[in-house]
Tab-separated table of C-alpha atoms and ligand atoms in Angstrom:
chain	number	residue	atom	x	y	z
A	108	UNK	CA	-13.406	14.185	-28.697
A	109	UNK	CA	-12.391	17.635	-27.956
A	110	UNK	CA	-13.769	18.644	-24.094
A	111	UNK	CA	-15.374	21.675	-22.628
A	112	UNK	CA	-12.057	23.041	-20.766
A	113	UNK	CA	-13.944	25.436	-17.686
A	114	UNK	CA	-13.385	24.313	-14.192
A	115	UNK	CA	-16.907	24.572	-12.945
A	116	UNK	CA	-18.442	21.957	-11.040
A	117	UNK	CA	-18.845	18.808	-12.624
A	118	UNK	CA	-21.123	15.730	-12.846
A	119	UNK	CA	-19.362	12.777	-11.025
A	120	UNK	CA	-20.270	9.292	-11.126
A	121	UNK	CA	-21.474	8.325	-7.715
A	122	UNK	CA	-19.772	4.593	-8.088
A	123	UNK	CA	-16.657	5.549	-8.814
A	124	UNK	CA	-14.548	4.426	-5.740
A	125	UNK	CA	-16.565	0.799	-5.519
A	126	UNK	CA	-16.436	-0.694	-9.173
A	127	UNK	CA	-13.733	-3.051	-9.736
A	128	UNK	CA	-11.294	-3.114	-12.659
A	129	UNK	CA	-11.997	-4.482	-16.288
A	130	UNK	CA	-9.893	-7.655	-15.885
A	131	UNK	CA	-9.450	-8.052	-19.660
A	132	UNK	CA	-6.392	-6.174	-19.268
A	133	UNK	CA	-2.482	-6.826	-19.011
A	134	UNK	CA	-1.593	-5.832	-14.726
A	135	UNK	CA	1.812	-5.826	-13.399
A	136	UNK	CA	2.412	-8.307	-10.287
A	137	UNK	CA	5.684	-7.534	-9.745
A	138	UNK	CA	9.662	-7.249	-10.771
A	139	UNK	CA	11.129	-9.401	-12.970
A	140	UNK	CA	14.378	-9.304	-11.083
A	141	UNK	CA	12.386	-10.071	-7.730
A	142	UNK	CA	11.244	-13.505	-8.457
A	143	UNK	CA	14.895	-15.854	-8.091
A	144	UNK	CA	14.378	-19.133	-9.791
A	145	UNK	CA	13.001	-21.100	-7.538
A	146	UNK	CA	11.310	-18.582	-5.695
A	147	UNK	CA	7.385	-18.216	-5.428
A	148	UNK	CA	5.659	-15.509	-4.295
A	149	UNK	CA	1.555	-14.497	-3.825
A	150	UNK	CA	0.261	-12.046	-5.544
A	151	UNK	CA	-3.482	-10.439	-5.484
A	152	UNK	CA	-5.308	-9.074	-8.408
A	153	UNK	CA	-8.770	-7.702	-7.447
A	154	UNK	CA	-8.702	-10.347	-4.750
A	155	UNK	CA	-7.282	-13.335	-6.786
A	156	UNK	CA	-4.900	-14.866	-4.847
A	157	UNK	CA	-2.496	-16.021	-7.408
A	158	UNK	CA	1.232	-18.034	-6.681
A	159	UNK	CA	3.492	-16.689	-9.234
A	160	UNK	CA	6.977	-18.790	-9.164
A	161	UNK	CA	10.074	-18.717	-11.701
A	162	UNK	CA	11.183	-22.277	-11.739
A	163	UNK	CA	14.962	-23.332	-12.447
A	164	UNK	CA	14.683	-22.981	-16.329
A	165	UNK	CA	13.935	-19.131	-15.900
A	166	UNK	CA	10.680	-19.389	-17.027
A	167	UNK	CA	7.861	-17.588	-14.793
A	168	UNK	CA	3.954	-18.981	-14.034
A	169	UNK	CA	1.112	-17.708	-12.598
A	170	UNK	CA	-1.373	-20.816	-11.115
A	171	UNK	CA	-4.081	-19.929	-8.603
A	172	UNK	CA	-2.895	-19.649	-4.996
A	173	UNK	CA	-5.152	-22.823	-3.633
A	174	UNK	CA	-4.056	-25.889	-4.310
A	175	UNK	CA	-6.152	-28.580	-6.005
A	176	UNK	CA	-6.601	-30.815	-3.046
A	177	UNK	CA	-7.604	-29.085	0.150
A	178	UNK	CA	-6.856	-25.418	-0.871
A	179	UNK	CA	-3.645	-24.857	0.917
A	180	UNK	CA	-2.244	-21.135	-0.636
A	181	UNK	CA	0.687	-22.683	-2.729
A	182	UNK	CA	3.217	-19.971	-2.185
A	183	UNK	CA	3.783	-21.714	1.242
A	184	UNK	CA	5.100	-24.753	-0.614
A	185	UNK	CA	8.409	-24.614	-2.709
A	186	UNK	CA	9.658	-24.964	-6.492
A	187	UNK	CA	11.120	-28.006	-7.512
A	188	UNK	CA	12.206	-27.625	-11.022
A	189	UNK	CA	9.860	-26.351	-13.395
A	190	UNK	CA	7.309	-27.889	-10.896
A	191	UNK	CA	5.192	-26.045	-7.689
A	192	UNK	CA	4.542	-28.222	-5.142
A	193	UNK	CA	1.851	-28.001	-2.221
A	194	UNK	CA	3.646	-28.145	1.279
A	195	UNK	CA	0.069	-30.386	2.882
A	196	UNK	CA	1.057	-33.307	1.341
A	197	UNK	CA	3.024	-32.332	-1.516
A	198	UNK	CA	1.058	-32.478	-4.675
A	199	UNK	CA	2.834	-31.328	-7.727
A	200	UNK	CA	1.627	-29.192	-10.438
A	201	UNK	CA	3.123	-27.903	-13.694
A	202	UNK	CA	3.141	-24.535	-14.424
A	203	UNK	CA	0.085	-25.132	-17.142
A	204	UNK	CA	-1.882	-25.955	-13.550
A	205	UNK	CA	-1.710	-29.617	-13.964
A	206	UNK	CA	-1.374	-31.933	-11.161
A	207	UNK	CA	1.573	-34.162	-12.634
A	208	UNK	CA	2.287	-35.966	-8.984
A	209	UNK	CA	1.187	-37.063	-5.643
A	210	UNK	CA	3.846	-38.467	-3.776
A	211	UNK	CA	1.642	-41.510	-2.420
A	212	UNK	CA	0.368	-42.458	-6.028
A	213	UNK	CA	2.430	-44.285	-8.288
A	214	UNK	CA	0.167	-44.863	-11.165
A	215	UNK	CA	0.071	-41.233	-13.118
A	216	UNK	CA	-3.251	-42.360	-14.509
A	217	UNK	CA	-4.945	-42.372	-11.184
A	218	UNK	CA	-3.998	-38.187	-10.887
A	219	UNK	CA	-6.675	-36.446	-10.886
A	220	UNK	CA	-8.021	-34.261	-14.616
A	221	UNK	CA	-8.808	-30.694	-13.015
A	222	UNK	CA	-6.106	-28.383	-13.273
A	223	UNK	CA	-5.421	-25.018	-11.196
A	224	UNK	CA	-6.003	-21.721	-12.913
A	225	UNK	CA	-3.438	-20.789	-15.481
A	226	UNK	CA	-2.924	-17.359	-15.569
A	227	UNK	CA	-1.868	-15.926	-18.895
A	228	UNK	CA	2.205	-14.368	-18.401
A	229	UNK	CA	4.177	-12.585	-19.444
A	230	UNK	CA	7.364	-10.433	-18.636
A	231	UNK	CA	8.654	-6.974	-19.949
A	232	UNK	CA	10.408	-3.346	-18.873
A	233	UNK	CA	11.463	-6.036	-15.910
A	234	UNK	CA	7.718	-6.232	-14.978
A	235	UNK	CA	5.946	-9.602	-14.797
A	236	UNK	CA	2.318	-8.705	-16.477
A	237	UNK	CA	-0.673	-10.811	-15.578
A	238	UNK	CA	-3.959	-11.352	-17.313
A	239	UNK	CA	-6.381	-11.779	-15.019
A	240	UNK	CA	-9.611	-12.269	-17.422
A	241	UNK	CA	-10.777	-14.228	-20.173
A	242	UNK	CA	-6.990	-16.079	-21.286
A	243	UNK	CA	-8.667	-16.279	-24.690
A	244	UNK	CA	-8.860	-12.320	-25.227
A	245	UNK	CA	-4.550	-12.167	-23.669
A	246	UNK	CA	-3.461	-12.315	-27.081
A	247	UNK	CA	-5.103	-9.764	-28.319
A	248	UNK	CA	-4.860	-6.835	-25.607
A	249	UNK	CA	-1.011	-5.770	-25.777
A	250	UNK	CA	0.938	-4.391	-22.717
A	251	UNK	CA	2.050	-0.344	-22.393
A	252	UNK	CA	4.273	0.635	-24.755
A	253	UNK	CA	7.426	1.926	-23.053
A	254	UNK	CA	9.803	2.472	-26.308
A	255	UNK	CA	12.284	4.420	-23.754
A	256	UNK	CA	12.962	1.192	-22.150
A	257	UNK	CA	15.480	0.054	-24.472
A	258	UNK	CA	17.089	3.613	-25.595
A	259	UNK	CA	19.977	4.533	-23.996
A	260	UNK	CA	19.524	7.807	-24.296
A	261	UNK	CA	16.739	7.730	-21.876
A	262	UNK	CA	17.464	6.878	-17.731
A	263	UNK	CA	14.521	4.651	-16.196
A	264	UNK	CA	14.170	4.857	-12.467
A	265	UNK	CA	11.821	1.849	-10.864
A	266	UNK	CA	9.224	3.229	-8.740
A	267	UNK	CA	7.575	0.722	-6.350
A	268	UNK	CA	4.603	2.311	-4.277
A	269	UNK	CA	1.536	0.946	-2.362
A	270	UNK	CA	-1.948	2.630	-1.587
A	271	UNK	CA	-3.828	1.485	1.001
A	272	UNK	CA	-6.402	3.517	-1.565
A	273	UNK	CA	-8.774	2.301	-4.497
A	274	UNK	CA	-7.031	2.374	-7.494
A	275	UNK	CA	-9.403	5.296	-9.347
A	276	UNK	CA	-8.190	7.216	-6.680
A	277	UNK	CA	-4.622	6.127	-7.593
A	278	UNK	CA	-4.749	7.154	-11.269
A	279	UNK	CA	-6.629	10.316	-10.605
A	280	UNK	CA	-3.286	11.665	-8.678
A	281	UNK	CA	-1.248	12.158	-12.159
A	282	UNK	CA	-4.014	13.541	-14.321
A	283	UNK	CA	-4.793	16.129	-11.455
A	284	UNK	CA	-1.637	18.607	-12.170
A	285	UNK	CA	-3.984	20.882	-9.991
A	286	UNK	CA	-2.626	19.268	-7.045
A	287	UNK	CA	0.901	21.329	-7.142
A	288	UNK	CA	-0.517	22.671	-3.905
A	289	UNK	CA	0.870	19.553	-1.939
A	290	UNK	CA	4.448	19.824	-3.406
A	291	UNK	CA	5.033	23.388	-2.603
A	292	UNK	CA	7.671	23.145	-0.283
A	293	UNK	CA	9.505	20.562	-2.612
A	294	UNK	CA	10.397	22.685	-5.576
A	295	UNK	CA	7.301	21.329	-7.072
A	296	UNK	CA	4.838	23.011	-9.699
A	297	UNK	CA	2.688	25.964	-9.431
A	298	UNK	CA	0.303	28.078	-11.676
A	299	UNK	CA	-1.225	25.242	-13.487
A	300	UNK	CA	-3.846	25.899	-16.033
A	301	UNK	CA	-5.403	23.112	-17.993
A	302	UNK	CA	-5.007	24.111	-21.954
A	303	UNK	CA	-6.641	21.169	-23.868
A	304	UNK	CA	-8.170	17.888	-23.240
A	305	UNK	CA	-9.976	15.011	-25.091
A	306	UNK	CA	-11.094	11.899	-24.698
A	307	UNK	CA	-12.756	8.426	-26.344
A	308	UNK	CA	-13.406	5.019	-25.502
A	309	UNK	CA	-10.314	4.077	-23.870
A	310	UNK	CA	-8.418	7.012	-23.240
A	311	UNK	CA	-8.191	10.276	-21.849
A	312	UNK	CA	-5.611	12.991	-22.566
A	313	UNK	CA	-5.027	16.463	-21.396
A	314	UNK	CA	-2.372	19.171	-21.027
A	315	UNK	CA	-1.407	21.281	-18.840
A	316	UNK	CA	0.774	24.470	-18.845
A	317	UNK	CA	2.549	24.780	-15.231
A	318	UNK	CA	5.530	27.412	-13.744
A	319	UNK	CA	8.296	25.990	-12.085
A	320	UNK	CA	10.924	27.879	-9.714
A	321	UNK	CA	14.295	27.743	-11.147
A	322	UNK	CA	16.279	25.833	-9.138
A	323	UNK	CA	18.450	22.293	-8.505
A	324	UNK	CA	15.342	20.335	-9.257
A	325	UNK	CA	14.194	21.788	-12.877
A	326	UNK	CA	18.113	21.730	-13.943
A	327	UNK	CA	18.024	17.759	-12.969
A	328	UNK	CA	15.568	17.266	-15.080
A	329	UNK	CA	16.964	19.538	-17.838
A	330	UNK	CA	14.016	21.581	-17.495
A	331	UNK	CA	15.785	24.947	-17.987
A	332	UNK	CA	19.280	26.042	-18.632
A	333	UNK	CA	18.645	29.645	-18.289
A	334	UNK	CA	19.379	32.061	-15.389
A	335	UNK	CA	15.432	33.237	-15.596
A	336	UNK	CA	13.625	32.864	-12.232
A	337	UNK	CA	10.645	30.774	-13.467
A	338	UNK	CA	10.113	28.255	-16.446
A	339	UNK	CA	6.738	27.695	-17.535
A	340	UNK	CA	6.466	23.670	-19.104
A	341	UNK	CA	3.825	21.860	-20.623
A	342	UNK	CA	2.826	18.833	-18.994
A	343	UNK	CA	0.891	15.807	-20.859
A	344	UNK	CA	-1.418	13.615	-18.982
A	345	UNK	CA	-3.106	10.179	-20.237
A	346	UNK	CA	-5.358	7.856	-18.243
A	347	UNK	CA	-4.578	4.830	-21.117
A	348	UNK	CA	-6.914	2.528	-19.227
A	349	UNK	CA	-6.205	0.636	-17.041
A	350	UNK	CA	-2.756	2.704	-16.990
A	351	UNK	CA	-1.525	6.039	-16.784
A	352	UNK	CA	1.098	8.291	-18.590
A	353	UNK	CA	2.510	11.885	-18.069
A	354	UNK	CA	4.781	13.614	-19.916
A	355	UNK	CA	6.875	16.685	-20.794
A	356	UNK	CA	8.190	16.399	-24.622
A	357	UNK	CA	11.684	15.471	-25.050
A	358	UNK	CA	12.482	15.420	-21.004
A	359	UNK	CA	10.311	12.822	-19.280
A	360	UNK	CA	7.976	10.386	-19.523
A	361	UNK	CA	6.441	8.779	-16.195
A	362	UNK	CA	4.732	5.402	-16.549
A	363	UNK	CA	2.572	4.501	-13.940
A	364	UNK	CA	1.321	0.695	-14.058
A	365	UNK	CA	-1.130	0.211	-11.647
A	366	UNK	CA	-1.990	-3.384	-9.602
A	367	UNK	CA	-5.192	-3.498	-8.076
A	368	UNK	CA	-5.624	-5.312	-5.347
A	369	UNK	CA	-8.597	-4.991	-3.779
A	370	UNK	CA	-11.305	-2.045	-2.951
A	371	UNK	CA	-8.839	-0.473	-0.962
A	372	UNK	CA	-4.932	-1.464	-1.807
A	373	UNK	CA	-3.541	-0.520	-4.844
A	374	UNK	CA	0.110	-1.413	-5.834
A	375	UNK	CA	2.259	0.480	-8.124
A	376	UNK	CA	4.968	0.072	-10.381
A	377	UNK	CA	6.098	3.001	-12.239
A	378	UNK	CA	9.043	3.659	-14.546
A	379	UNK	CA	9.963	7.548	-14.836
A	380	UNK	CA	11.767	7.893	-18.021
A	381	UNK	CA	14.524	10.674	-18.064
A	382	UNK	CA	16.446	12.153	-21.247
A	383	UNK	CA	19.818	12.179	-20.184
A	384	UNK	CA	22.852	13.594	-21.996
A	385	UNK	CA	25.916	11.140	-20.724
A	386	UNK	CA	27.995	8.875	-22.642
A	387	UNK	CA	26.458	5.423	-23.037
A	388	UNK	CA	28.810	3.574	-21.184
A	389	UNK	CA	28.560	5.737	-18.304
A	390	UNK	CA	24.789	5.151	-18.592
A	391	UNK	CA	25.034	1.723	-18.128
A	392	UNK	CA	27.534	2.027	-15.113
A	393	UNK	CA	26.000	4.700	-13.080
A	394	UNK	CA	21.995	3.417	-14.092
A	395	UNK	CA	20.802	1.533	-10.781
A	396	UNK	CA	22.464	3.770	-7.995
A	397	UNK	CA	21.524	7.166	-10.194
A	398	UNK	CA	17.867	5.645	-9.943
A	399	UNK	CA	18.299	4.822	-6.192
A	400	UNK	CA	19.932	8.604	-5.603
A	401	UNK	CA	16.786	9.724	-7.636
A	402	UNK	CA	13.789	7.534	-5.897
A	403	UNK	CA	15.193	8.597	-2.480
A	404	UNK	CA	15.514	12.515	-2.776
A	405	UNK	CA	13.773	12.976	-5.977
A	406	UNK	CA	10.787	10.759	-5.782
A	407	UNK	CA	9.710	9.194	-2.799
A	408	UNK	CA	9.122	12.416	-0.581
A	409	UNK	CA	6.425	13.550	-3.591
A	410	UNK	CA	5.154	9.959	-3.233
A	411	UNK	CA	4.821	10.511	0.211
A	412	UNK	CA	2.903	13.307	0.186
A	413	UNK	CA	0.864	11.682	-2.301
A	414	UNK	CA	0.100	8.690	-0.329
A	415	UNK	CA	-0.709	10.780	3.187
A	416	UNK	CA	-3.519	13.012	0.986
A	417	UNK	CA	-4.967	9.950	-0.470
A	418	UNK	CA	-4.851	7.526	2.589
A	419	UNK	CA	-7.407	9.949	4.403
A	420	UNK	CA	-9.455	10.297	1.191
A	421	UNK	CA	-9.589	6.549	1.528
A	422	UNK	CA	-10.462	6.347	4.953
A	423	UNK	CA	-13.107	9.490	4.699
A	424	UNK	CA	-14.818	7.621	2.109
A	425	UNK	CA	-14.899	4.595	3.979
A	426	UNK	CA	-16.283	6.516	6.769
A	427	UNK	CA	-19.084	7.926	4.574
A	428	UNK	CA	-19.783	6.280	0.703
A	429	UNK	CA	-22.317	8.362	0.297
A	430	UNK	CA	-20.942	11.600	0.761
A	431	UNK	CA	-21.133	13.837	-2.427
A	432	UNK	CA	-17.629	15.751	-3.519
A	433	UNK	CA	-17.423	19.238	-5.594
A	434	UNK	CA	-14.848	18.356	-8.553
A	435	UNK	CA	-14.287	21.454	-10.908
A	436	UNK	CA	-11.415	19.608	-13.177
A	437	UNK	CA	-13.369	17.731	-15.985
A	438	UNK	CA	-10.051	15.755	-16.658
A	439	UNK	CA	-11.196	13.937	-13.602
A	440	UNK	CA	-14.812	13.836	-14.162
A	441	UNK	CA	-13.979	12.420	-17.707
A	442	UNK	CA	-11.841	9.676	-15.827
A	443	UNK	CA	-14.229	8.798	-13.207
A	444	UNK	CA	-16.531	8.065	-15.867
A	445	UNK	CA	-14.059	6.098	-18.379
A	446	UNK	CA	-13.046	3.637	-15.006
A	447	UNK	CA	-17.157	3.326	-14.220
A	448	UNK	CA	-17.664	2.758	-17.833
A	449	UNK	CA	-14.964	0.025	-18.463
A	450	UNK	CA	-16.077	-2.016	-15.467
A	451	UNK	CA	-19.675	-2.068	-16.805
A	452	UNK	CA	-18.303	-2.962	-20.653
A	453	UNK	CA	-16.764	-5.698	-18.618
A	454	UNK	CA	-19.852	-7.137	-16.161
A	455	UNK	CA	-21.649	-7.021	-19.721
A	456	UNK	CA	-19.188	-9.016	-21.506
A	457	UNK	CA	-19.180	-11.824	-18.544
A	458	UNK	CA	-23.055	-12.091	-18.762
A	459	UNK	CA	-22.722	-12.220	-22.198
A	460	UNK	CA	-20.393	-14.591	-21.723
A	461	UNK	CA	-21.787	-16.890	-19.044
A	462	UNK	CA	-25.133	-16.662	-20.964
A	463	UNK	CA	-23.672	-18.510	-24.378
A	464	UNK	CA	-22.377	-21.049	-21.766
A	465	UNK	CA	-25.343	-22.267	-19.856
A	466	UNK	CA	-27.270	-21.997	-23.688
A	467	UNK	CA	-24.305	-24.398	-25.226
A	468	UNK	CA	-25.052	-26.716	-22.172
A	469	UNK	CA	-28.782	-27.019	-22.681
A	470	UNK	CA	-28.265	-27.983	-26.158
A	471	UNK	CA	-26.156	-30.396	-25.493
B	734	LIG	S1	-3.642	-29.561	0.311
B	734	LIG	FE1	-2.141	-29.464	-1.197
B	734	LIG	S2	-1.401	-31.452	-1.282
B	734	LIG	FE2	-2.981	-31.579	0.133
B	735	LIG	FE1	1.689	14.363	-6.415
């Protein structure tokens, strides 16, 4: 659906920054490369404490973080095999949640039936994805689709962040191109007008045309070869719930997978995508410190900015919920209302849900 393009003020959805996410959705919990076999780590997903551990056949699982017997957080204990086991008194479970030994009971009959939350896994673009909701619906929502990933032709720097920020507030930051303001004294955008925008059920898109100062930073990214002052670019944005995506045809793609943790921490895993013209093999050779060179001068001082703004629009909302904002960008509006929307489609589904439940178990 085509959108209404003025910045004027707009109607904003008052519930924004308190819903929760729709947790019928693939989230990143972290790098594949981070988790060692044998290692086990926690991880929280709208405060569910998960243990996620790789065990010595390479193979990673997500169980809840409270173990079976008393509720000790499992990521204290250690991996033994393919097995996690609870450092009280050393109860065993599989990574299907099972409890498949207690030291002090020799009869495997006697172990108890009730199994830990199994979280549905998986692992991709060195990311280990999570589904947090209904395991039955994992199969059929698929992760982001990163086809750069695999292309040589294309350099992927790994950007870690954290926001001690709701994560609405975290995906607004891309899809607000308005906010060149911040970056001005690092070479960043300016002039930004918003030429087209639409949006549907899960979605919303939106481009932007922007001016950038010639300089080292637009040649790096193969922005401009020319001697001209200024380049003008188009910039793509996407909110592809619960994910984000901007672009610039043919030069970059930035893929922002979002983690959140709770009402006000927000985790971040990003790959920026950059079309690079080297040889293959030097690709391959120069690929992790290139990224590392990038993500310190390139990245991280923009991310810092990012995070300072945000942090205090954090804490002023703490301060006061009910404090009404002027917002004059409908992209935003548009994706205030697609994150309230989703969480409702969700609460509905649940009470749809539970309901069929408790009716099954009155007939029977
Ligand atoms: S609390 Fe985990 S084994 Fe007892
Ligand atoms: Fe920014």
């Amino acid at each position: 659906m085509k959108s209404d393009l003025d910045l004027k003020p707009q109607k904003l959805n008052t519930r924004t920054r308190t819903v929760g996410p729709d947790l019928n959705h693939w989230y990143p919990v972290g790098w594949s490369d981070g988790l060692k076999p044998g290692q086990v780590k926690n991880q929280v997903l709208w405060e569910q404490e998960i243990a996620v551990y790789r065990g010595d056949n390479g193979d990673a699982y997500a169980v809840e973080d409270a173990c079976l017997h008393k509720g000790v957080a499992l990521h204290k204990g250690d991996v033994q095999g393919d097995e996690l086991v609870c450092p009280y008194h050393g109860w065993r479970f599989d990574g299907q949640g099972r409890c498949v030994g207690i030291p002090y009971v020799d009869d495997s009959n006697r172990l108890p039936k009730k199994c830990l939350r199994r979280y549905p896994l998986k692992e991709r673009y060195n990311l280990i994805w999570v589904f947090p909701g209904d395991p039955v619906l994992s199969e059929s929502m698929s992760l982001p689709d990163v086809p750069e990933y695999d292309d040589p032709d294309w350099l992927i720097v790994e950007i870690p962040a954290h926001f001690n920020v709701h994560f609405s507030m975290v995906n607004e930051n891309p899809l607000d191109v308005f906010h060149g303001h911040l970056h001005r004294d690092l070479q960043g955008w300016y002039n930004p007008v918003l030429v087209s925008m639409e949006n549907d059920e899960d979605t919303v898109k939106a481009e932007y045309e922007v001016t950038f100062k010639n300089g080292w930073l637009p040649r790096i990214l193969g922005l401009t070869r020319s001697k001209e002052s200024e380049v003008k670019k188009r910039i793509g944005v996407g909110y592809y719930y619960p994910h984000c995506r901007n672009n610039m045809p043919g030069k970059s793609n930035y893929y922002f997978m979002r983690q959140p943790q709770g009402p006000m921490s927000t985790q971040s895993y990003s790959l920026l995508c950059l079309k690079i013209r080297l040889p293959v093999w030097l690709v391959s050779v120069v690929r992790k410190p290139l990224s590392r060179i990038l993500w310190w001068f390139l990245i991280k001082p923009f991310l810092d900015q990012d995070i300072d703004v945000m942090e205090s629009e954090q804490a002023n909302f703490h301060r006061n919920p009910n404090r009404r904002h002027v917002e004059i960008n409908p992209v935003i509006a548009a994706a205030q209302l697609l994150t309230v929307k989703k969480y409702d489609q969700y609460l509905q589904l649940q009470d749809t849900r539970l309901q069929k439940t408790s009716n099954n178990k009155v007939k029977t």
